[in-house]
Amino acid sequence: MDQKALEDYVNLPDPHYSYTLVSKEEHHDSTVYTINMTSLKWLEDSEVDKTIWWHMVTMTTPKVYKNAQMKKSCFLLLAGGRNDGLEEPAEYSADQIRTLAVTTGSYKHPFGMKNITENSLFAYVLWRFINDPTTSLDWIIQFPMVKATVRALDTVADFLLKQPGEDIQITTFMVLGSSKRGWIAWLTAAIDKRVVSFVSVVMDVLNFVENLHHQYRSYCGWSFALAPFYYINITQQIDHPRFELIASNIDPLKYNEHYINKTKYLLVASGDEMGQPDNSYYYFNQLTGEKYLRIIPNMNHALAFYEDSIGIPTATFYLITMQNQQHPQVHWNRTVKNTGGTIYFSTDQEPSLIYAYYANTNDDTRRDFRMYVLSGQEAKRNSIKWNRAKVKKVATYSGFEDSSKKLIITSELHIIPETFPCKDCVKECYSKLV
């Protein structure tokens, strides 16, 4: 299926695009540039209150490169931000950015989306597009977000090429994003050939409509985290033709043929309140190209803020990708017998370590492994815990001689019995928040 609307939107020239150097800092091991980039104009002043999108782009270049290949590659990190003057905790500190740039011998560019009001904005855009047939695809918030990200790629490559004495020509990128920005990482990789690998953190609702039905059948309703969508009846309209039109343009699985030469690393939280740990059943086997999954136990959607959980494996994945090192080939399958379920896992490389985890849901009416559930009007901690179990052989993969560099890979999890507590909904999927 050839998806052209997003690509056409991104490639349409915008006279508002520009960038300006704000500051330059010299450190003993790196140089840090801060750039103010205006990426685009989104819609008209009569439609939204802030039409011009601007972003702070921080570039860190190391003084020493690990090898020549790394001098041509860039690690682009999509970070969050606000444009209303309110402070928001930084997802990644300046020191973390510099450390990764130096240890990988690459460029780390955290790129802030300044004009996003998270789920409420996405919910409104969906509502308007579904209920107003005159609304164009330009309204879909992922379109300008992807365009802004591609302009960031352009800015990085152009700016560094022009720096005297640097001799830097960026030709390949790895993009990392969390949650909605993980969605943007998927879509940017789909339409920009410079992106050769990407990391998606807590964003695995590929096969979008099918996975929404999966949540409904599992919870007999909707997770409280979808409240902005629920309260304006989006959940009731997931089978609407206009909703399916949106999905056909922003569901990463619709761009599947574009990922055949892209290496991807999916980080999933076992207790994510936005999604479910078995979402992968509906897309992973279909995905083209190199792909790796890691389900992190005892974490919720806030996983994106835990540097220890994602930092080292992500850096290792980046190095393996950009240095053209051999990727481990892994395979698994799930089976069910009268005595229970089994996951068979195989790999072509000797793992340095292996673990298995298990958990039981505390809910006898829902297929529910979230860390937080709705109790009255508030979210409360759900006492699910994933415990280590004995395993015949299990694994992380050493990427390099440096034993601190590990690539951690998991299989899918296996929920048994393989049944759902609720019948699926058809067209009328309002139900309740849980």
XYZ file of C-alpha atoms in Angstrom:
434
model
C 0.000 0.000 0.000
C 1.582 3.269 -1.135
C 0.997 6.071 1.361
C 1.716 9.391 -0.367
C -0.233 12.000 1.600
C 2.259 12.191 4.477
C 5.288 12.205 2.198
C 3.761 14.901 -0.011
C 2.987 17.037 3.045
C 6.537 16.720 4.368
C 8.145 17.466 0.998
C 6.030 20.552 0.303
C 8.373 23.561 0.730
C 7.539 25.919 3.595
C 8.980 29.467 3.444
C 8.931 29.673 7.244
C 11.717 27.112 7.626
C 14.931 28.638 8.991
C 17.461 28.184 11.779
C 19.777 30.390 13.826
C 22.738 29.529 16.037
C 21.971 30.556 19.626
C 25.116 29.420 21.429
C 28.307 27.376 21.173
C 30.042 25.755 24.147
C 33.463 24.138 24.120
C 34.148 21.241 26.498
C 37.268 19.134 26.871
C 35.675 16.228 25.004
C 32.955 17.823 22.878
C 31.416 20.927 21.345
C 27.776 21.789 22.045
C 25.738 23.922 19.646
C 22.248 25.229 20.415
C 20.072 26.212 17.471
C 16.646 27.800 17.269
C 14.838 26.204 14.347
C 11.540 27.295 12.840
C 10.210 24.265 11.030
C 6.847 25.141 9.505
C 3.494 26.835 9.615
C 0.627 24.551 10.633
C -2.879 25.551 9.529
C -4.146 29.140 9.777
C -4.459 31.673 12.599
C -8.237 31.253 12.538
C -7.865 27.532 13.237
C -5.113 27.273 15.862
C -3.597 29.837 18.221
C 0.042 29.059 17.386
C 0.612 28.379 13.717
C 4.395 28.787 13.597
C 6.365 25.869 15.023
C 9.792 26.477 16.517
C 12.182 24.176 18.346
C 15.446 24.217 20.225
C 17.918 21.798 18.629
C 20.995 20.902 20.685
C 23.907 19.345 18.797
C 26.846 17.698 20.525
C 29.912 16.765 18.471
C 32.709 14.741 20.108
C 36.358 15.772 19.832
C 37.354 12.155 19.150
C 35.495 9.733 16.884
C 35.355 5.995 17.447
C 35.826 5.418 13.735
C 35.231 7.134 10.412
C 31.751 5.666 10.020
C 30.540 7.383 13.182
C 31.541 10.754 11.758
C 28.820 10.403 9.150
C 26.042 9.328 11.493
C 23.711 11.127 13.869
C 21.577 10.021 16.816
C 18.457 12.216 16.780
C 16.513 12.244 20.040
C 12.951 13.574 19.932
C 12.273 15.272 23.264
C 9.229 17.018 24.718
C 8.624 20.683 25.478
C 6.070 23.468 25.968
C 5.400 26.844 24.392
C 3.256 28.363 27.143
C 6.030 29.470 29.488
C 5.451 26.689 32.028
C 8.410 24.656 33.176
C 8.502 20.988 32.256
C 11.013 18.463 33.612
C 13.702 17.691 31.063
C 13.525 14.180 29.648
C 17.275 14.131 29.088
C 19.919 16.298 30.744
C 22.730 18.108 28.955
C 25.246 15.822 30.654
C 23.430 12.710 29.400
C 23.445 14.125 25.891
C 27.162 14.887 26.012
C 28.002 11.514 27.540
C 26.284 9.557 24.790
C 27.875 11.672 22.078
C 31.343 11.119 23.515
C 30.992 7.404 24.296
C 29.570 6.558 20.875
C 31.647 9.018 18.901
C 28.530 10.426 17.289
C 26.260 13.455 17.397
C 23.377 13.594 19.843
C 20.604 16.023 18.941
C 17.671 16.351 21.351
C 14.947 18.081 19.409
C 12.039 19.692 21.278
C 8.491 19.786 19.958
C 7.269 23.130 21.302
C 3.711 23.284 20.012
C 2.175 20.062 21.300
C -0.482 19.713 24.004
C -0.174 15.962 24.137
C -3.250 13.694 24.166
C -5.884 16.412 24.366
C -4.715 17.930 21.098
C -4.541 14.559 19.368
C -8.029 13.707 20.626
C -9.448 16.994 19.322
C -7.820 16.523 15.927
C -9.333 13.043 15.663
C -12.750 14.316 16.722
C -12.698 17.149 14.194
C -11.513 14.973 11.334
C -14.142 12.302 12.027
C -17.063 14.684 12.503
C -16.268 17.351 9.915
C -15.876 15.810 6.448
C -14.364 19.063 5.137
C -11.337 18.691 7.437
C -8.217 17.879 5.427
C -5.436 15.441 6.231
C -3.239 18.443 7.083
C -5.041 18.546 10.426
C -3.639 15.200 11.523
C -1.099 16.207 14.156
C 1.414 13.532 13.151
C 1.824 15.223 9.761
C 3.445 18.454 11.013
C 5.335 16.557 13.722
C 6.973 14.340 11.103
C 7.665 17.340 8.881
C 9.325 19.169 11.773
C 11.457 16.107 12.481
C 12.586 15.861 8.866
C 13.477 19.568 8.966
C 15.587 18.786 12.039
C 17.471 16.188 9.986
C 17.996 18.828 7.301
C 19.177 21.377 9.852
C 21.675 19.045 11.493
C 23.194 17.988 8.176
C 23.328 21.515 6.762
C 24.671 23.222 9.887
C 27.464 20.728 10.583
C 28.533 20.664 6.946
C 29.097 24.425 7.116
C 31.189 24.435 10.301
C 34.803 25.392 9.546
C 37.330 22.720 10.419
C 34.711 20.096 11.312
C 34.646 18.159 8.004
C 31.318 16.597 8.969
C 28.918 15.249 6.374
C 25.972 13.481 7.999
C 24.423 10.861 5.730
C 22.667 8.487 8.136
C 20.465 8.945 11.192
C 19.046 6.898 14.012
C 15.901 8.421 15.544
C 14.644 7.732 19.072
C 11.275 8.819 20.406
C 9.023 7.935 23.330
C 5.241 7.653 23.372
C 3.782 10.000 20.733
C 7.304 10.952 19.684
C 7.948 7.243 19.265
C 5.096 7.320 16.776
C 6.938 10.109 14.955
C 10.123 8.030 14.917
C 8.214 5.260 13.122
C 6.731 7.597 10.519
C 9.926 9.576 9.943
C 11.809 6.343 9.296
C 9.098 5.313 6.852
C 9.481 8.338 4.586
C 13.112 9.485 4.963
C 15.841 7.275 3.497
C 18.496 8.902 5.688
C 16.979 7.191 8.730
C 18.536 3.718 8.726
C 17.501 2.685 12.238
C 15.179 3.859 14.991
C 14.141 3.180 18.568
C 10.511 3.347 19.635
C 9.875 3.604 23.389
C 6.393 2.759 24.760
C 4.789 3.159 21.358
C 3.683 -0.114 19.809
C 0.060 0.399 18.771
C 0.777 -0.670 15.225
C -2.187 -2.206 13.463
C -3.912 0.675 15.180
C -7.602 -0.172 14.900
C -7.093 -3.875 15.587
C -5.064 -3.102 18.707
C -7.774 -0.771 20.004
C -10.249 -3.626 19.688
C -7.699 -5.804 21.472
C -7.752 -3.396 24.428
C -11.537 -3.367 24.510
C -11.718 -7.172 24.599
C -9.064 -7.313 27.322
C -10.437 -4.628 29.661
C -14.168 -4.695 28.832
C -13.644 -0.975 28.386
C -10.833 1.542 28.035
C -7.789 2.333 30.117
C -8.104 5.549 32.133
C -5.099 6.857 30.183
C -7.363 7.205 27.142
C -9.705 9.597 28.982
C -9.118 12.547 26.580
C -10.306 10.330 23.718
C -13.089 8.658 25.682
C -14.789 11.843 26.872
C -15.267 13.170 23.344
C -16.474 9.798 22.027
C -13.420 8.895 19.948
C -13.421 5.383 21.409
C -16.997 4.987 20.204
C -15.952 5.793 16.637
C -12.927 3.569 16.041
C -14.783 1.783 13.219
C -15.897 5.019 11.555
C -14.706 5.313 7.926
C -13.031 8.657 8.697
C -11.168 7.107 11.629
C -9.986 4.333 9.347
C -8.840 6.981 6.855
C -6.712 8.569 9.572
C -5.310 5.182 10.534
C -4.410 4.443 6.924
C -2.135 7.502 6.953
C -0.536 7.315 10.410
C -0.527 3.624 11.345
C 3.140 2.594 10.952
C 2.104 -0.868 9.795
C 0.566 0.741 6.700
C 4.133 1.746 5.740
C 5.489 -1.744 6.348
C 7.267 -2.088 3.001
C 9.279 1.052 3.839
C 10.898 -0.652 6.845
C 12.560 -3.487 4.964
C 15.980 -1.767 5.152
C 15.435 -0.147 8.561
C 16.687 -1.747 11.770
C 14.265 -1.176 14.615
C 14.374 -1.614 18.392
C 11.056 -1.594 20.254
C 11.084 -0.927 23.989
C 7.819 -1.849 25.693
C 6.762 -1.485 29.346
C 5.040 -4.525 30.840
C 2.648 -2.335 32.846
C 1.971 0.427 30.305
C -1.359 2.131 30.992
C -1.549 3.375 27.382
C -1.064 0.012 25.696
C -0.778 -3.667 26.481
C 2.251 -5.942 26.698
C 0.847 -8.309 24.078
C 0.141 -5.636 21.440
C 2.954 -7.226 19.463
C 0.723 -10.202 18.614
C -0.979 -7.956 16.064
C 2.026 -6.613 14.191
C 5.466 -8.005 15.086
C 5.484 -11.045 12.811
C 4.276 -8.870 9.947
C 7.052 -6.276 10.276
C 9.636 -6.257 7.505
C 13.367 -5.821 8.049
C 15.573 -6.295 11.107
C 13.537 -5.944 14.308
C 14.179 -6.373 18.006
C 11.800 -6.317 20.941
C 12.477 -5.648 24.584
C 9.656 -5.846 27.128
C 10.840 -4.256 30.375
C 9.203 -5.762 33.490
C 7.663 -3.716 36.303
C 7.541 -0.472 34.335
C 4.654 1.696 33.163
C 4.364 4.382 30.472
C 6.871 6.562 32.357
C 9.613 4.209 31.149
C 10.825 6.991 28.856
C 12.214 8.854 31.870
C 14.329 5.949 33.140
C 17.774 6.409 31.611
C 19.143 3.261 33.272
C 16.541 1.105 31.547
C 17.083 2.359 28.026
C 20.389 4.266 27.884
C 23.067 1.573 27.523
C 21.062 -0.855 25.326
C 20.028 2.029 23.062
C 23.611 3.271 22.700
C 24.741 -0.275 21.929
C 22.005 -0.665 19.326
C 23.120 2.590 17.718
C 26.751 1.515 17.560
C 25.938 -1.917 16.147
C 23.731 -0.321 13.501
C 26.076 2.451 12.402
C 29.240 0.331 12.472
C 27.569 -2.397 10.409
C 28.279 -5.016 13.036
C 26.527 -8.356 12.905
C 23.116 -8.250 14.515
C 21.971 -11.261 16.508
C 19.280 -13.259 14.757
C 16.578 -14.286 17.205
C 13.413 -16.322 16.823
C 10.705 -17.506 19.176
C 7.364 -19.203 19.182
C 4.663 -19.661 21.793
C 2.896 -22.950 22.432
C 0.095 -24.013 24.767
C -0.311 -27.474 26.269
C -2.544 -28.897 28.973
C 0.198 -28.186 31.504
C 0.582 -24.517 30.529
C 2.358 -22.313 28.026
C 5.908 -22.376 26.705
C 8.096 -19.876 24.859
C 10.835 -21.393 22.703
C 13.609 -18.875 22.011
C 16.611 -19.356 19.712
C 19.560 -17.192 18.656
C 22.560 -17.487 16.366
C 24.909 -15.807 18.875
C 25.951 -17.005 22.301
C 24.168 -14.822 24.870
C 26.035 -13.596 27.912
C 22.995 -13.753 30.202
C 19.384 -14.929 30.121
C 16.360 -14.302 32.342
C 12.718 -15.310 32.250
C 9.906 -13.449 34.001
C 6.367 -14.361 34.984
C 3.404 -12.568 36.571
C -0.226 -13.215 37.424
C -2.965 -10.679 36.886
C -4.799 -9.632 40.049
C -8.059 -9.088 38.200
C -10.440 -12.004 37.723
C -12.564 -10.104 35.201
C -9.950 -8.464 32.953
C -6.841 -9.461 31.023
C -4.987 -6.643 32.744
C -1.283 -6.241 33.586
C -1.134 -2.454 34.046
C 0.830 -0.993 36.953
C -1.983 1.505 37.560
C -5.744 1.045 37.243
C -8.723 3.313 37.808
C -10.240 3.229 41.296
C -13.146 5.628 41.626
C -11.871 8.863 40.105
C -8.172 8.200 40.651
C -5.500 5.883 39.333
C -4.132 3.528 41.964
C -1.162 1.180 42.001
C -1.973 -2.333 40.855
C -0.009 -4.917 42.831
C 1.251 -6.882 39.835
C 4.896 -7.865 39.958
C 6.975 -9.654 37.373
C 9.288 -12.182 39.020
C 12.335 -13.972 37.676
C 11.967 -17.660 36.943
C 14.448 -20.409 36.211
C 15.238 -20.886 32.555
C 17.326 -23.374 30.657
C 19.287 -20.640 28.867
C 18.744 -16.877 28.580
C 20.421 -13.725 27.179
C 21.832 -10.299 26.583
C 24.316 -9.813 23.774
C 27.752 -8.277 24.150
C 28.084 -5.658 21.448
C 31.774 -4.947 21.994
C 34.864 -5.788 23.986
C 33.606 -3.261 26.539
C 31.450 -5.411 28.811
C 29.324 -2.396 29.804
C 27.822 -2.302 26.305
C 24.904 -4.698 26.143
C 22.068 -5.205 23.720
C 19.089 -6.578 25.619
C 16.466 -8.456 23.623
C 13.348 -10.308 24.737
C 10.750 -12.503 23.156
C 7.107 -11.575 23.220
C 5.344 -12.476 26.423
C 2.758 -15.226 26.498
C -0.568 -14.632 28.240
C -2.486 -17.800 29.042
C -5.198 -18.804 28.691
C -5.354 -17.306 25.204
C -8.891 -16.055 25.690
C -10.540 -12.683 26.277
C -13.048 -11.816 29.007
C -15.232 -9.668 26.748
C -16.780 -9.878 23.329
C -15.525 -7.409 20.782
C -17.488 -4.263 20.071
C -18.826 -3.368 16.639
C -19.223 0.343 15.870
C -20.519 1.128 19.377
C -17.375 0.936 21.522
C -18.027 3.579 24.181
C -18.213 1.362 27.323
C -16.335 2.743 30.381
C -12.935 3.756 31.746
C -11.139 1.250 33.958
